[in-house]
Short mmCIF file of C-alpha atoms in Angstrom, two decimals:
data_model
loop_
_atom_site.label_atom_id
_atom_site.label_comp_id
_atom_site.label_asym_id
_atom_site.label_seq_id
_atom_site.Cartn_x
_atom_site.Cartn_y
_atom_site.Cartn_z
CA ASP A 1 -83.97 -30.74 27.02
CA VAL A 2 -81.57 -33.44 25.18
CA LYS A 3 -82.78 -37.14 25.85
CA VAL A 4 -81.99 -40.29 25.74
CA THR A 5 -85.22 -42.72 25.81
CA GLN A 6 -84.97 -46.61 26.24
CA SER A 7 -88.12 -49.22 25.12
CA SER A 8 -89.07 -50.16 28.58
CA ARG A 9 -88.87 -49.38 31.92
CA TYR A 10 -89.81 -53.06 32.56
CA LEU A 11 -89.78 -56.37 31.02
CA VAL A 12 -89.99 -59.70 31.97
CA LYS A 13 -88.91 -62.36 29.41
CA ARG A 14 -88.47 -66.65 29.70
CA THR A 15 -85.47 -68.37 29.71
CA GLY A 16 -84.24 -68.92 26.10
CA GLU A 17 -86.18 -66.15 24.95
CA LYS A 18 -84.51 -63.75 22.54
CA VAL A 19 -84.61 -60.34 24.02
CA PHE A 20 -84.34 -56.45 22.09
CA LEU A 21 -83.61 -54.04 23.87
CA GLU A 22 -84.15 -50.40 22.38
CA CYS A 23 -82.42 -47.31 23.44
CA VAL A 24 -82.75 -43.65 20.39
CA GLN A 25 -81.32 -40.07 21.43
CA ASP A 26 -82.00 -36.76 20.33
CA MET A 27 -78.61 -35.05 20.51
CA ASP A 28 -77.03 -36.04 17.40
CA HIS A 29 -74.35 -37.81 19.31
CA GLU A 30 -71.48 -40.13 17.92
CA ASN A 31 -71.04 -42.32 20.62
CA MET A 32 -73.38 -44.96 22.44
CA PHE A 33 -73.22 -47.06 25.01
CA TRP A 34 -74.99 -50.19 26.78
CA TYR A 35 -74.25 -50.89 30.73
CA ARG A 36 -75.68 -53.59 32.87
CA GLN A 37 -75.84 -52.51 36.49
CA ASP A 38 -75.66 -55.05 39.28
CA PRO A 39 -75.71 -54.03 43.28
CA GLY A 40 -72.02 -53.65 44.67
CA LEU A 41 -70.87 -54.04 41.01
CA GLY A 42 -71.32 -50.48 39.84
CA LEU A 43 -71.38 -50.05 35.57
CA ARG A 44 -70.15 -52.34 33.38
CA LEU A 45 -69.68 -51.60 29.78
CA ILE A 46 -71.35 -54.51 27.63
CA TYR A 47 -70.75 -52.94 24.01
CA PHE A 48 -70.73 -49.41 22.73
CA SER A 49 -70.45 -47.57 19.21
CA TYR A 50 -68.58 -44.81 17.84
CA ASP A 51 -70.54 -44.75 14.53
CA VAL A 52 -73.10 -46.06 12.53
CA LYS A 53 -72.25 -49.69 12.05
CA MET A 54 -69.19 -49.38 14.03
CA LYS A 55 -69.26 -51.75 17.27
CA GLU A 56 -66.72 -52.79 20.41
CA LYS A 57 -66.90 -55.04 23.04
CA GLY A 58 -66.88 -53.50 26.59
CA ASP A 59 -66.28 -55.15 29.48
CA ILE A 60 -69.05 -58.22 29.66
CA PRO A 61 -69.90 -59.00 25.80
CA GLU A 62 -70.67 -62.86 26.81
CA GLY A 63 -74.08 -63.62 25.36
CA TYR A 64 -74.97 -60.34 23.90
CA SER A 65 -74.89 -58.65 20.56
CA VAL A 66 -75.62 -54.84 19.39
CA SER A 67 -76.91 -53.28 16.10
CA ARG A 68 -76.52 -49.73 15.01
CA GLU A 69 -77.89 -48.56 12.07
CA LYS A 70 -79.09 -45.59 12.52
CA LYS A 71 -76.93 -43.08 14.36
CA GLU A 72 -79.90 -41.83 16.64
CA ARG A 73 -80.75 -45.66 17.38
CA PHE A 74 -78.93 -48.12 19.24
CA SER A 75 -80.07 -51.96 19.97
CA LEU A 76 -79.02 -54.58 22.76
CA ILE A 77 -79.95 -58.25 22.06
CA LEU A 78 -79.83 -60.88 24.32
CA GLU A 79 -79.72 -63.98 21.36
CA SER A 80 -81.10 -66.55 24.34
CA ALA A 81 -81.99 -64.86 27.97
CA SER A 82 -80.33 -66.69 30.92
CA THR A 83 -80.98 -66.06 34.39
CA ASN A 84 -77.85 -64.39 34.59
CA GLN A 85 -78.73 -61.54 32.78
CA THR A 86 -81.42 -60.38 35.41
CA SER A 87 -80.00 -56.96 35.74
CA MET A 88 -80.66 -53.15 35.17
CA TYR A 89 -79.68 -51.97 31.59
CA LEU A 90 -78.58 -48.74 31.07
CA CYS A 91 -77.96 -46.74 27.45
CA ALA A 92 -75.86 -43.46 26.78
CA SER A 93 -74.32 -41.34 24.27
CA SER A 94 -71.58 -38.84 24.16
CA PHE A 95 -70.55 -36.29 21.75
CA SER A 96 -67.26 -36.27 21.05
CA ASP A 97 -64.40 -38.77 21.90
CA ARG A 98 -62.33 -35.83 23.66
CA PRO A 99 -62.21 -36.23 28.11
CA SER A 100 -62.85 -32.68 28.49
CA TYR A 101 -66.58 -33.08 26.65
CA ASN A 102 -66.65 -36.84 27.32
CA GLU A 103 -70.00 -36.54 29.42
CA GLN A 104 -72.13 -39.42 29.11
CA PHE A 105 -75.94 -39.01 28.56
CA PHE A 106 -78.39 -42.11 30.38
CA GLY A 107 -81.73 -43.30 29.90
CA PRO A 108 -84.27 -44.25 32.41
CA GLY A 109 -83.39 -47.75 32.40
CA THR A 110 -84.64 -51.26 31.79
CA ARG A 111 -84.97 -53.61 34.41
CA LEU A 112 -84.72 -57.38 32.90
CA THR A 113 -86.04 -60.10 34.56
CA VAL A 114 -85.69 -63.33 33.09
CA LEU A 115 -87.37 -65.93 34.35
CA GLY B 1 -55.30 -50.93 34.65
CA ASP B 2 -57.11 -47.53 35.60
CA SER B 3 -59.54 -48.38 38.43
CA VAL B 4 -61.75 -45.96 40.65
CA THR B 5 -62.63 -46.66 44.23
CA GLN B 6 -64.98 -45.33 46.32
CA MET B 7 -66.09 -46.03 49.77
CA GLU B 8 -68.84 -48.56 50.94
CA GLY B 9 -72.59 -47.62 51.38
CA PRO B 10 -74.70 -47.23 52.39
CA VAL B 11 -73.68 -44.24 54.41
CA THR B 12 -76.48 -42.49 56.22
CA LEU B 13 -76.93 -38.96 57.44
CA SER B 14 -78.98 -36.99 59.11
CA GLU B 15 -80.69 -33.81 57.40
CA GLU B 16 -78.16 -30.66 57.30
CA ALA B 17 -74.85 -32.98 57.98
CA PHE B 18 -71.97 -33.13 56.19
CA LEU B 19 -71.56 -35.29 53.62
CA THR B 20 -68.03 -36.31 52.27
CA ILE B 21 -68.39 -39.25 50.35
CA ASN B 22 -64.31 -40.58 49.04
CA CYS B 23 -63.16 -41.54 45.49
CA THR B 24 -59.56 -42.42 44.74
CA TYR B 25 -58.45 -43.75 41.45
CA THR B 26 -55.53 -45.16 39.24
CA ALA B 27 -54.98 -44.29 35.99
CA THR B 28 -51.79 -43.21 33.83
CA GLY B 29 -51.82 -40.05 32.38
CA TYR B 30 -54.10 -36.75 33.03
CA PRO B 31 -57.73 -38.35 33.35
CA SER B 32 -60.72 -36.49 33.32
CA LEU B 33 -62.97 -37.11 36.30
CA PHE B 34 -67.07 -37.17 37.24
CA TRP B 35 -69.02 -37.77 39.68
CA TYR B 36 -72.36 -38.69 38.40
CA VAL B 37 -76.20 -39.12 40.72
CA GLN B 38 -78.86 -41.69 40.46
CA TYR B 39 -82.00 -40.46 42.07
CA PRO B 40 -84.44 -43.70 42.53
CA GLY B 41 -85.78 -44.94 39.26
CA GLU B 42 -83.87 -42.92 37.01
CA GLY B 43 -80.93 -43.11 35.57
CA LEU B 44 -77.22 -41.71 35.92
CA GLN B 45 -76.76 -37.91 35.07
CA LEU B 46 -73.79 -35.75 35.85
CA LEU B 47 -73.12 -34.37 38.83
CA LEU B 48 -69.88 -32.41 38.37
CA LYS B 49 -66.63 -32.84 36.83
CA ALA B 50 -63.62 -32.03 36.71
CA THR B 51 -60.74 -32.05 34.00
CA LYS B 52 -57.18 -31.15 35.02
CA ALA B 53 -55.15 -31.13 38.73
CA ASP B 54 -56.23 -29.00 41.27
CA ASP B 55 -59.70 -27.69 39.23
CA LYS B 56 -62.58 -27.78 41.65
CA GLY B 57 -65.98 -28.88 39.83
CA SER B 58 -69.41 -27.84 41.81
CA ASN B 59 -72.76 -28.11 41.05
CA LYS B 60 -76.18 -28.15 43.62
CA GLY B 61 -73.57 -27.00 46.23
CA PHE B 62 -71.73 -30.29 45.81
CA GLU B 63 -67.93 -29.83 45.64
CA ALA B 64 -65.09 -31.85 44.15
CA THR B 65 -61.55 -31.39 43.86
CA TYR B 66 -58.96 -33.21 41.69
CA ARG B 67 -55.94 -33.93 43.70
CA LYS B 68 -53.12 -35.63 41.52
CA GLU B 69 -50.90 -35.63 44.61
CA THR B 70 -53.54 -38.24 46.68
CA THR B 71 -54.39 -39.31 42.80
CA SER B 72 -57.97 -38.47 44.57
CA PHE B 73 -61.49 -36.64 44.19
CA HIS B 74 -63.35 -36.63 46.96
CA LEU B 75 -67.23 -35.23 46.84
CA GLU B 76 -68.42 -32.84 49.63
CA LYS B 77 -71.73 -31.05 50.59
CA GLY B 78 -71.91 -28.56 54.03
CA SER B 79 -75.49 -29.56 54.19
CA VAL B 80 -77.49 -32.11 53.08
CA GLN B 81 -81.06 -32.81 52.08
CA VAL B 82 -83.34 -35.36 52.45
CA SER B 83 -83.68 -34.78 48.06
CA ASP B 84 -80.05 -36.03 47.89
CA SER B 85 -80.69 -39.33 49.07
CA ALA B 86 -79.59 -40.97 45.69
CA VAL B 87 -76.64 -43.41 44.96
CA TYR B 88 -73.29 -41.60 43.91
CA PHE B 89 -70.82 -42.77 41.29
CA CYS B 90 -67.06 -41.96 40.67
CA ALA B 91 -66.05 -42.39 37.14
CA LEU B 92 -62.60 -41.10 35.20
CA THR B 93 -61.50 -40.93 31.62
CA PRO B 94 -58.31 -41.93 30.77
CA TRP B 95 -58.52 -41.91 26.94
CA GLY B 96 -61.01 -41.48 24.47
CA TYR B 97 -64.59 -42.64 24.43
CA GLN B 98 -65.19 -44.94 27.93
CA LEU B 99 -65.66 -44.17 31.16
CA ILE B 100 -64.14 -46.09 34.49
CA TRP B 101 -66.85 -46.59 36.84
CA GLY B 102 -66.56 -47.18 41.20
CA ALA B 103 -69.05 -49.16 42.19
CA GLY B 104 -71.33 -46.09 43.58
CA THR B 105 -72.23 -45.05 47.04
CA LYS B 106 -75.81 -45.29 48.11
CA LEU B 107 -76.48 -42.00 49.99
CA ILE B 108 -79.32 -42.44 52.49
CA ILE B 109 -80.79 -38.85 54.11
CA LYS B 110 -83.14 -39.49 57.33
CA PRO B 111 -84.91 -36.35 57.92
#
């Protein structure tokens, strides 16, 4: 069974802290994504990666960075957490860039609260 | 730019009612269209997809038809169950890696 796992389901951090969210997939997918999900706004893409050490900015990259040192792992970093980064963070991966096969597989999400 | 518009929720229905969740899109070219579902406390999972005009995607009793003339991909189910309560997202992929997402529609089914 295909799987995307995220390091934490719930996380509480203080303003100014550096926060690491980890995502691991076991499907040998080339593409990995980080989204944030907020009520009424749907999913917004933060960053994505189409290969090891490659990254591309999504729609809302400000305040975030990413790291992909190994194919199966994609990390999201909040350099200095702020209260407006309180949200649900979803990681996803996909196998191919051909639209017909572009199903994304999602992890369970990390609900981050910044106090 | 490309976009997806879904009907606002929540949508509240009684068990065994007929369901329609509207989705319309704006895109150049020939995108693929998707419906994803998010059950409470879980990540999203693909419900169904269609890759070209007039294709019908179906899964778990849900159906959606890719209508290029009306730029729509409405989700339907003939008889909903309490277990269908979830948030439903319409999405399209115009090119390459990314998906363009609708805002999501929360569905509540009452017994």
